[in-house]
Amino acid sequence: MARGGRGRRLGLALGLLLALVLAPRVLRAKPTVRKERVVRPDSELGERPPEDNQSFQYDHEAFLGKEDSKTFDQLTPDESKERLGKIVDRIDNDGDGFVTTEELKTWIKRVQKRYIFDNVAKVWKDYDRDKDDKISWEEYKQATYGYYLGNPAEFHDSSDHHTFKKMLPRDERRFKAADLNGDLTATREEFTAFLHPEEFEHMKEIVVLETLEDIDKNGDGFVDQDEYIADMFSHEENGPEPDWVLSEREQFNEFRDLNKDGKLDKDEIRHWILPQDYDHAQAEARHLVYESDKNKKLTKEEILENWNMFVGSQATNYGEDLTKNHDEL
């Protein structure tokens, strides 16, 4: 039983997976893979009931960043709280001793932006082969698909053959959409749009189109309810559907299928995965304030008292490094 779509949120999430596999004397990489679907939460984060520490992973990743949150367990709780205190001082921009929802929202947006920039920086050198601080389509194609293109016989009967054959033109289409001046060469900004299209307004149509292509199995240009469910759940031996799947079917009928024709067109897919009236950072900031504030003004002491929501029993070297990284932003 697989559950992949329920409660997915864009954010830090948020982002684009790159699988790089080294082959002898040549970089061999699998193509970019789509991000998780973006699903509007069922309710505002600030209104959900308190959670136990085991449920705080999303909060940790939103507040600290997904990659760095994985290293939290290297510090003791006391060390964690000490580093968190330094972060709080950084978040309190006006130095009045209180942390507002707006200040938390600004912080979370910075964390998200840093994750995106760091992700691009990590892979940049793998693609900028001539070190001219630009990445041409040919450079990207050779770095990602060069081994496949040069050794097609190895992939003839494998599932990778179909994956590479499908993804090559799809990546080229996305690259050209990100390449605003049409010179088939990406600056860092354009390459960031290529890797993280959901962050750029001019790339939103590509996000919608790729989502449609991923889910539309019968090729009719729409997503029906069964395709919608199949994207997040696979039956095991024709067993009964769990309650959350039945709930998703209701979501499809009541909220996704806006014109009630039994299927999603591009506009309805856009409304689903790229909701215009939902601000992830604001919702998460509201949630953190709601869960931690006791007297309508969130203090540093209240945050430290609820430290496990922000950083849990895990920890990292954030006191120095995170604030330094955000100075650079």
CSV table of C-alpha atoms in Angstrom, one decimal:
chain,number,residue,atom,x,y,z
A,1,MET,CA,0.0,0.0,0.0
A,2,ALA,CA,1.5,3.4,-1.0
A,3,ARG,CA,0.3,6.8,0.1
A,4,GLY,CA,2.0,9.6,-1.8
A,5,GLY,CA,-0.3,12.5,-2.2
A,6,ARG,CA,-2.1,13.1,1.1
A,7,GLY,CA,-1.1,16.3,2.8
A,8,ARG,CA,1.8,17.1,0.5
A,9,ARG,CA,3.0,20.6,0.8
A,10,LEU,CA,5.3,22.7,-1.3
A,11,GLY,CA,7.8,24.3,0.7
A,12,LEU,CA,11.0,23.3,1.5
A,13,ALA,CA,9.9,21.0,0.0
A,14,LEU,CA,10.2,21.3,-1.0
A,15,GLY,CA,12.2,20.5,-4.3
A,16,LEU,CA,13.6,18.8,-7.4
A,17,LEU,CA,15.4,15.4,-7.2
A,18,LEU,CA,18.7,14.9,-9.1
A,19,ALA,CA,20.2,11.4,-9.2
A,20,LEU,CA,23.8,11.4,-10.2
A,21,VAL,CA,25.5,8.1,-10.9
A,22,LEU,CA,29.2,8.0,-11.8
A,23,ALA,CA,30.2,5.7,-14.6
A,24,PRO,CA,33.8,5.0,-15.7
A,25,ARG,CA,35.3,8.3,-17.1
A,26,VAL,CA,31.9,9.9,-17.6
A,27,LEU,CA,29.2,11.4,-15.5
A,28,ARG,CA,26.1,9.4,-15.8
A,29,ALA,CA,23.0,10.8,-14.3
A,30,LYS,CA,19.3,10.0,-14.2
A,31,PRO,CA,17.0,12.8,-15.4
A,32,THR,CA,15.3,15.2,-13.1
A,33,VAL,CA,12.2,13.8,-11.4
A,34,ARG,CA,9.0,15.9,-10.7
A,35,LYS,CA,8.5,17.3,-7.3
A,36,GLU,CA,5.8,16.0,-5.0
A,37,ARG,CA,2.3,17.3,-5.8
A,38,VAL,CA,1.3,20.4,-4.0
A,39,VAL,CA,-1.9,19.8,-2.1
A,40,ARG,CA,-3.8,22.5,-0.3
A,41,PRO,CA,-4.0,21.6,3.4
A,42,ASP,CA,-7.5,20.7,4.7
A,43,SER,CA,-7.4,23.4,7.3
A,44,GLU,CA,-5.2,26.4,8.3
A,45,LEU,CA,-2.1,25.2,10.1
A,46,GLY,CA,-2.7,27.6,12.9
A,47,GLU,CA,-6.0,25.9,13.7
A,48,ARG,CA,-4.8,22.3,14.0
A,49,PRO,CA,-4.6,20.7,17.5
A,50,PRO,CA,-1.3,20.3,19.4
A,51,GLU,CA,0.9,17.5,18.2
A,52,ASP,CA,3.3,15.3,20.0
A,53,ASN,CA,7.1,15.4,19.3
A,54,GLN,CA,6.9,12.5,16.8
A,55,SER,CA,4.7,14.7,14.5
A,56,PHE,CA,6.9,17.8,14.4
A,57,GLN,CA,9.2,16.8,11.5
A,58,TYR,CA,7.4,19.1,9.1
A,59,ASP,CA,7.8,22.0,11.5
A,60,HIS,CA,11.5,21.3,12.0
A,61,GLU,CA,12.0,21.3,8.2
A,62,ALA,CA,10.1,24.5,7.7
A,63,PHE,CA,11.8,26.3,10.5
A,64,LEU,CA,15.4,25.0,9.9
A,65,GLY,CA,15.5,23.7,6.4
A,66,LYS,CA,15.1,20.1,5.3
A,67,GLU,CA,18.7,19.1,4.8
A,68,ASP,CA,20.0,20.6,8.0
A,69,SER,CA,17.2,19.3,10.1
A,70,LYS,CA,18.5,15.8,9.4
A,71,THR,CA,21.6,16.5,11.5
A,72,PHE,CA,19.8,17.7,14.7
A,73,ASP,CA,20.5,14.5,16.6
A,74,GLN,CA,24.2,15.5,16.9
A,75,LEU,CA,23.4,17.9,19.8
A,76,THR,CA,21.9,17.3,23.2
A,77,PRO,CA,18.6,19.0,24.1
A,78,ASP,CA,20.5,21.7,26.1
A,79,GLU,CA,22.8,22.4,23.2
A,80,SER,CA,19.7,22.5,20.9
A,81,LYS,CA,18.0,25.1,23.0
A,82,GLU,CA,21.1,27.2,23.2
A,83,ARG,CA,21.4,27.3,19.4
A,84,LEU,CA,17.7,27.9,19.1
A,85,GLY,CA,18.0,30.9,21.4
A,86,LYS,CA,20.5,32.4,19.0
A,87,ILE,CA,18.2,31.8,16.1
A,88,VAL,CA,15.3,33.5,18.0
A,89,ASP,CA,17.5,36.6,18.5
A,90,ARG,CA,18.1,36.7,14.8
A,91,ILE,CA,14.4,36.3,14.0
A,92,ASP,CA,13.4,39.2,16.3
A,93,ASN,CA,14.3,41.9,13.8
A,94,ASP,CA,13.2,44.9,15.8
A,95,GLY,CA,14.8,43.6,19.1
A,96,ASP,CA,11.6,44.2,21.1
A,97,GLY,CA,11.8,40.8,22.8
A,98,PHE,CA,8.8,39.4,21.0
A,99,VAL,CA,8.5,37.3,17.8
A,100,THR,CA,5.6,38.2,15.6
A,101,THR,CA,3.9,36.0,12.9
A,102,GLU,CA,5.4,38.3,10.3
A,103,GLU,CA,8.9,37.9,11.6
A,104,LEU,CA,8.5,34.1,11.6
A,105,LYS,CA,7.1,34.2,8.1
A,106,THR,CA,10.1,36.2,6.9
A,107,TRP,CA,12.4,33.7,8.5
A,108,ILE,CA,10.7,30.7,7.0
A,109,LYS,CA,10.8,32.3,3.5
A,110,ARG,CA,14.5,32.9,4.0
A,111,VAL,CA,15.1,29.3,4.9
A,112,GLN,CA,13.2,28.2,1.9
A,113,LYS,CA,15.2,30.5,-0.4
A,114,ARG,CA,18.5,29.3,1.1
A,115,TYR,CA,17.5,25.7,0.4
A,116,ILE,CA,16.9,26.5,-3.2
A,117,PHE,CA,20.1,28.4,-3.7
A,118,ASP,CA,22.1,25.8,-1.8
A,119,ASN,CA,20.6,23.1,-4.0
A,120,VAL,CA,21.6,24.9,-7.2
A,121,ALA,CA,25.1,25.5,-5.8
A,122,LYS,CA,25.6,21.8,-5.0
A,123,VAL,CA,25.0,20.6,-8.6
A,124,TRP,CA,26.3,23.6,-10.5
A,125,LYS,CA,29.8,22.3,-11.0
A,126,ASP,CA,28.5,19.0,-12.3
A,127,TYR,CA,27.0,20.7,-15.2
A,128,ASP,CA,29.1,23.8,-15.9
A,129,ARG,CA,31.8,21.8,-17.6
A,130,ASP,CA,33.6,24.6,-19.3
A,131,LYS,CA,33.6,26.7,-16.1
A,132,ASP,CA,32.2,29.8,-17.7
A,133,ASP,CA,29.6,30.3,-15.0
A,134,LYS,CA,26.8,29.3,-17.4
A,135,ILE,CA,25.2,26.0,-18.2
A,136,SER,CA,24.3,25.3,-21.8
A,137,TRP,CA,21.7,22.8,-22.9
A,138,GLU,CA,24.4,20.7,-24.4
A,139,GLU,CA,26.4,20.7,-21.2
A,140,TYR,CA,23.3,19.6,-19.2
A,141,LYS,CA,22.3,17.0,-21.8
A,142,GLN,CA,25.8,15.5,-21.9
A,143,ALA,CA,26.1,15.5,-18.1
A,144,THR,CA,22.7,14.0,-17.5
A,145,TYR,CA,22.1,11.8,-20.6
A,146,GLY,CA,25.6,11.4,-22.1
A,147,TYR,CA,26.1,7.9,-21.0
A,148,TYR,CA,22.7,6.9,-22.2
A,149,LEU,CA,23.1,8.6,-25.6
A,150,GLY,CA,26.6,7.1,-26.0
A,151,ASN,CA,25.6,3.6,-25.0
A,152,PRO,CA,22.1,3.0,-26.1
A,153,ALA,CA,22.5,-0.8,-26.4
A,154,GLU,CA,22.9,-1.0,-22.6
A,155,PHE,CA,19.5,0.4,-22.1
A,156,HIS,CA,17.6,-1.2,-25.0
A,157,ASP,CA,15.7,-3.7,-22.9
A,158,SER,CA,15.7,-1.9,-19.6
A,159,SER,CA,13.1,0.3,-17.9
A,160,ASP,CA,15.7,3.1,-17.8
A,161,HIS,CA,15.5,3.2,-21.6
A,162,HIS,CA,11.9,4.4,-21.4
A,163,THR,CA,12.6,6.7,-18.6
A,164,PHE,CA,15.5,8.4,-20.4
A,165,LYS,CA,13.6,8.5,-23.7
A,166,LYS,CA,10.7,10.3,-22.0
A,167,MET,CA,12.7,12.6,-19.8
A,168,LEU,CA,15.1,14.0,-22.4
A,169,PRO,CA,12.6,15.9,-24.4
A,170,ARG,CA,10.8,16.9,-21.3
A,171,ASP,CA,13.9,18.3,-19.7
A,172,GLU,CA,14.7,20.2,-23.0
A,173,ARG,CA,11.3,21.7,-23.0
A,174,ARG,CA,11.7,22.8,-19.4
A,175,PHE,CA,15.2,24.2,-20.0
A,176,LYS,CA,13.9,26.3,-22.9
A,177,ALA,CA,11.1,27.7,-20.8
A,178,ALA,CA,13.6,28.7,-18.1
A,179,ASP,CA,16.0,30.2,-20.8
A,180,LEU,CA,14.4,33.6,-21.0
A,181,ASN,CA,16.6,35.1,-23.7
A,182,GLY,CA,16.5,31.9,-25.9
A,183,ASP,CA,20.3,31.4,-26.2
A,184,LEU,CA,20.1,27.8,-24.9
A,185,THR,CA,22.4,28.8,-22.1
A,186,ALA,CA,21.3,29.2,-18.5
A,187,THR,CA,22.5,31.7,-16.1
A,188,ARG,CA,22.3,30.8,-12.4
A,189,GLU,CA,18.9,32.4,-12.2
A,190,GLU,CA,17.7,30.6,-15.2
A,191,PHE,CA,19.1,27.3,-14.0
A,192,THR,CA,17.4,27.8,-10.7
A,193,ALA,CA,14.1,28.3,-12.6
A,194,PHE,CA,14.9,25.0,-14.4
A,195,LEU,CA,15.5,23.0,-11.2
A,196,HIS,CA,12.8,24.7,-9.1
A,197,PRO,CA,10.1,25.8,-11.6
A,198,GLU,CA,7.4,26.1,-9.0
A,199,GLU,CA,9.2,29.2,-7.5
A,200,PHE,CA,9.0,31.2,-10.8
A,201,GLU,CA,5.9,32.7,-12.2
A,202,HIS,CA,6.9,32.1,-15.9
A,203,MET,CA,7.5,28.4,-15.1
A,204,LYS,CA,4.1,27.7,-13.6
A,205,GLU,CA,2.6,26.4,-16.9
A,206,ILE,CA,5.5,23.8,-17.1
A,207,VAL,CA,4.7,22.6,-13.6
A,208,VAL,CA,1.0,22.2,-14.5
A,209,LEU,CA,1.8,20.5,-17.8
A,210,GLU,CA,4.3,18.0,-16.2
A,211,THR,CA,1.8,17.2,-13.5
A,212,LEU,CA,-0.8,16.5,-16.1
A,213,GLU,CA,1.5,14.3,-18.1
A,214,ASP,CA,2.5,12.3,-15.0
A,215,ILE,CA,-1.0,11.5,-13.8
A,216,ASP,CA,-2.9,11.3,-17.1
A,217,LYS,CA,-2.4,7.6,-17.9
A,218,ASN,CA,-5.0,7.3,-20.6
A,219,GLY,CA,-3.6,10.3,-22.5
A,220,ASP,CA,-6.9,12.1,-22.9
A,221,GLY,CA,-5.5,15.4,-21.6
A,222,PHE,CA,-7.4,15.3,-18.3
A,223,VAL,CA,-7.1,13.7,-14.9
A,224,ASP,CA,-10.1,11.6,-13.8
A,225,GLN,CA,-10.8,10.5,-10.3
A,226,ASP,CA,-9.1,7.1,-10.6
A,227,GLU,CA,-6.0,8.7,-12.1
A,228,TYR,CA,-6.0,11.2,-9.3
A,229,ILE,CA,-6.2,8.5,-6.7
A,230,ALA,CA,-3.7,6.2,-8.5
A,231,ASP,CA,-1.1,8.9,-8.2
A,232,MET,CA,-1.1,8.6,-4.4
A,233,PHE,CA,-2.4,5.1,-3.7
A,234,SER,CA,-1.9,1.7,-5.2
A,235,HIS,CA,-4.2,-1.3,-4.3
A,236,GLU,CA,-2.7,-4.4,-2.8
A,237,GLU,CA,-4.5,-7.5,-4.0
A,238,ASN,CA,-7.7,-5.5,-4.6
A,239,GLY,CA,-8.1,-4.9,-0.9
A,240,PRO,CA,-10.5,-2.2,0.5
A,241,GLU,CA,-9.4,1.4,0.3
A,242,PRO,CA,-8.5,3.1,3.6
A,243,ASP,CA,-10.5,5.9,4.9
A,244,TRP,CA,-8.1,8.6,3.8
A,245,VAL,CA,-8.5,7.4,0.2
A,246,LEU,CA,-12.2,7.7,0.5
A,247,SER,CA,-11.7,11.2,1.9
A,248,GLU,CA,-9.5,12.1,-1.1
A,249,ARG,CA,-12.2,10.9,-3.5
A,250,GLU,CA,-14.5,13.4,-1.7
A,251,GLN,CA,-11.9,16.1,-2.0
A,252,PHE,CA,-11.7,15.4,-5.7
A,253,ASN,CA,-15.5,15.7,-6.2
A,254,GLU,CA,-16.0,18.7,-3.9
A,255,PHE,CA,-12.9,20.8,-4.2
A,256,ARG,CA,-10.7,19.7,-7.2
A,257,ASP,CA,-13.3,19.1,-9.9
A,258,LEU,CA,-14.5,22.7,-10.0
A,259,ASN,CA,-16.8,22.4,-13.0
A,260,LYS,CA,-18.2,19.0,-11.9
A,261,ASP,CA,-17.5,17.2,-15.1
A,262,GLY,CA,-15.7,14.3,-13.5
A,263,LYS,CA,-12.2,15.2,-14.5
A,264,LEU,CA,-9.5,17.9,-14.0
A,265,ASP,CA,-8.4,20.1,-16.8
A,266,LYS,CA,-5.3,22.3,-16.7
A,267,ASP,CA,-6.9,25.2,-14.9
A,268,GLU,CA,-8.3,22.8,-12.2
A,269,ILE,CA,-4.8,21.2,-11.9
A,270,ARG,CA,-3.3,24.6,-11.5
A,271,HIS,CA,-5.8,25.5,-8.8
A,272,TRP,CA,-4.9,22.2,-7.0
A,273,ILE,CA,-1.1,22.2,-7.1
A,274,LEU,CA,-0.5,26.0,-7.2
A,275,PRO,CA,-3.2,27.5,-5.0
A,276,GLN,CA,-3.1,31.2,-5.2
A,277,ASP,CA,-4.7,31.9,-1.9
A,278,TYR,CA,-2.4,29.8,0.2
A,279,ASP,CA,0.9,31.1,1.7
A,280,HIS,CA,2.9,28.2,3.1
A,281,ALA,CA,5.3,30.4,5.1
A,282,GLN,CA,2.4,32.4,6.7
A,283,ALA,CA,0.4,29.3,7.5
A,284,GLU,CA,3.4,27.6,9.2
A,285,ALA,CA,4.3,30.8,11.1
A,286,ARG,CA,0.7,31.1,12.3
A,287,HIS,CA,0.8,27.5,13.4
A,288,LEU,CA,4.1,27.9,15.4
A,289,VAL,CA,2.8,31.0,17.1
A,290,TYR,CA,-0.6,29.4,17.8
A,291,GLU,CA,1.0,26.4,19.5
A,292,SER,CA,3.6,28.3,21.5
A,293,ASP,CA,2.1,31.6,22.5
A,294,LYS,CA,0.2,31.8,25.8
A,295,ASN,CA,-0.6,35.5,26.1
A,296,LYS,CA,-0.9,36.9,22.6
A,297,LYS,CA,2.8,37.9,22.4
A,298,LEU,CA,5.3,35.2,21.6
A,299,THR,CA,8.4,35.6,23.6
A,300,LYS,CA,11.8,34.0,23.4
A,301,GLU,CA,11.1,32.1,26.6
A,302,GLU,CA,7.9,30.6,25.2
A,303,ILE,CA,9.8,29.4,22.1
A,304,LEU,CA,12.5,27.8,24.2
A,305,GLU,CA,9.8,26.2,26.4
A,306,ASN,CA,8.4,24.7,23.2
A,307,TRP,CA,11.8,24.0,21.7
A,308,ASN,CA,10.9,20.5,20.6
A,309,MET,CA,8.4,21.9,18.1
A,310,PHE,CA,11.0,24.1,16.5
A,311,VAL,CA,14.1,21.9,16.7
A,312,GLY,CA,13.0,18.8,18.6
A,313,SER,CA,15.3,16.5,20.5
A,314,GLN,CA,17.6,16.8,17.5
A,315,ALA,CA,20.0,19.6,16.8
A,316,THR,CA,22.5,21.1,14.4
A,317,ASN,CA,25.2,23.8,14.3
A,318,TYR,CA,22.6,26.5,13.5
A,319,GLY,CA,23.5,29.0,16.1
A,320,GLU,CA,26.4,30.2,14.0
A,321,ASP,CA,26.0,28.8,10.5
A,322,LEU,CA,22.3,29.4,9.9
A,323,THR,CA,22.4,33.1,10.9
A,324,LYS,CA,25.6,33.5,8.8
A,325,ASN,CA,24.0,32.0,5.8
A,326,HIS,CA,21.0,34.3,6.1
A,327,ASP,CA,23.3,37.3,6.4
A,328,GLU,CA,24.5,36.3,2.9
A,329,LEU,CA,20.9,36.3,1.6
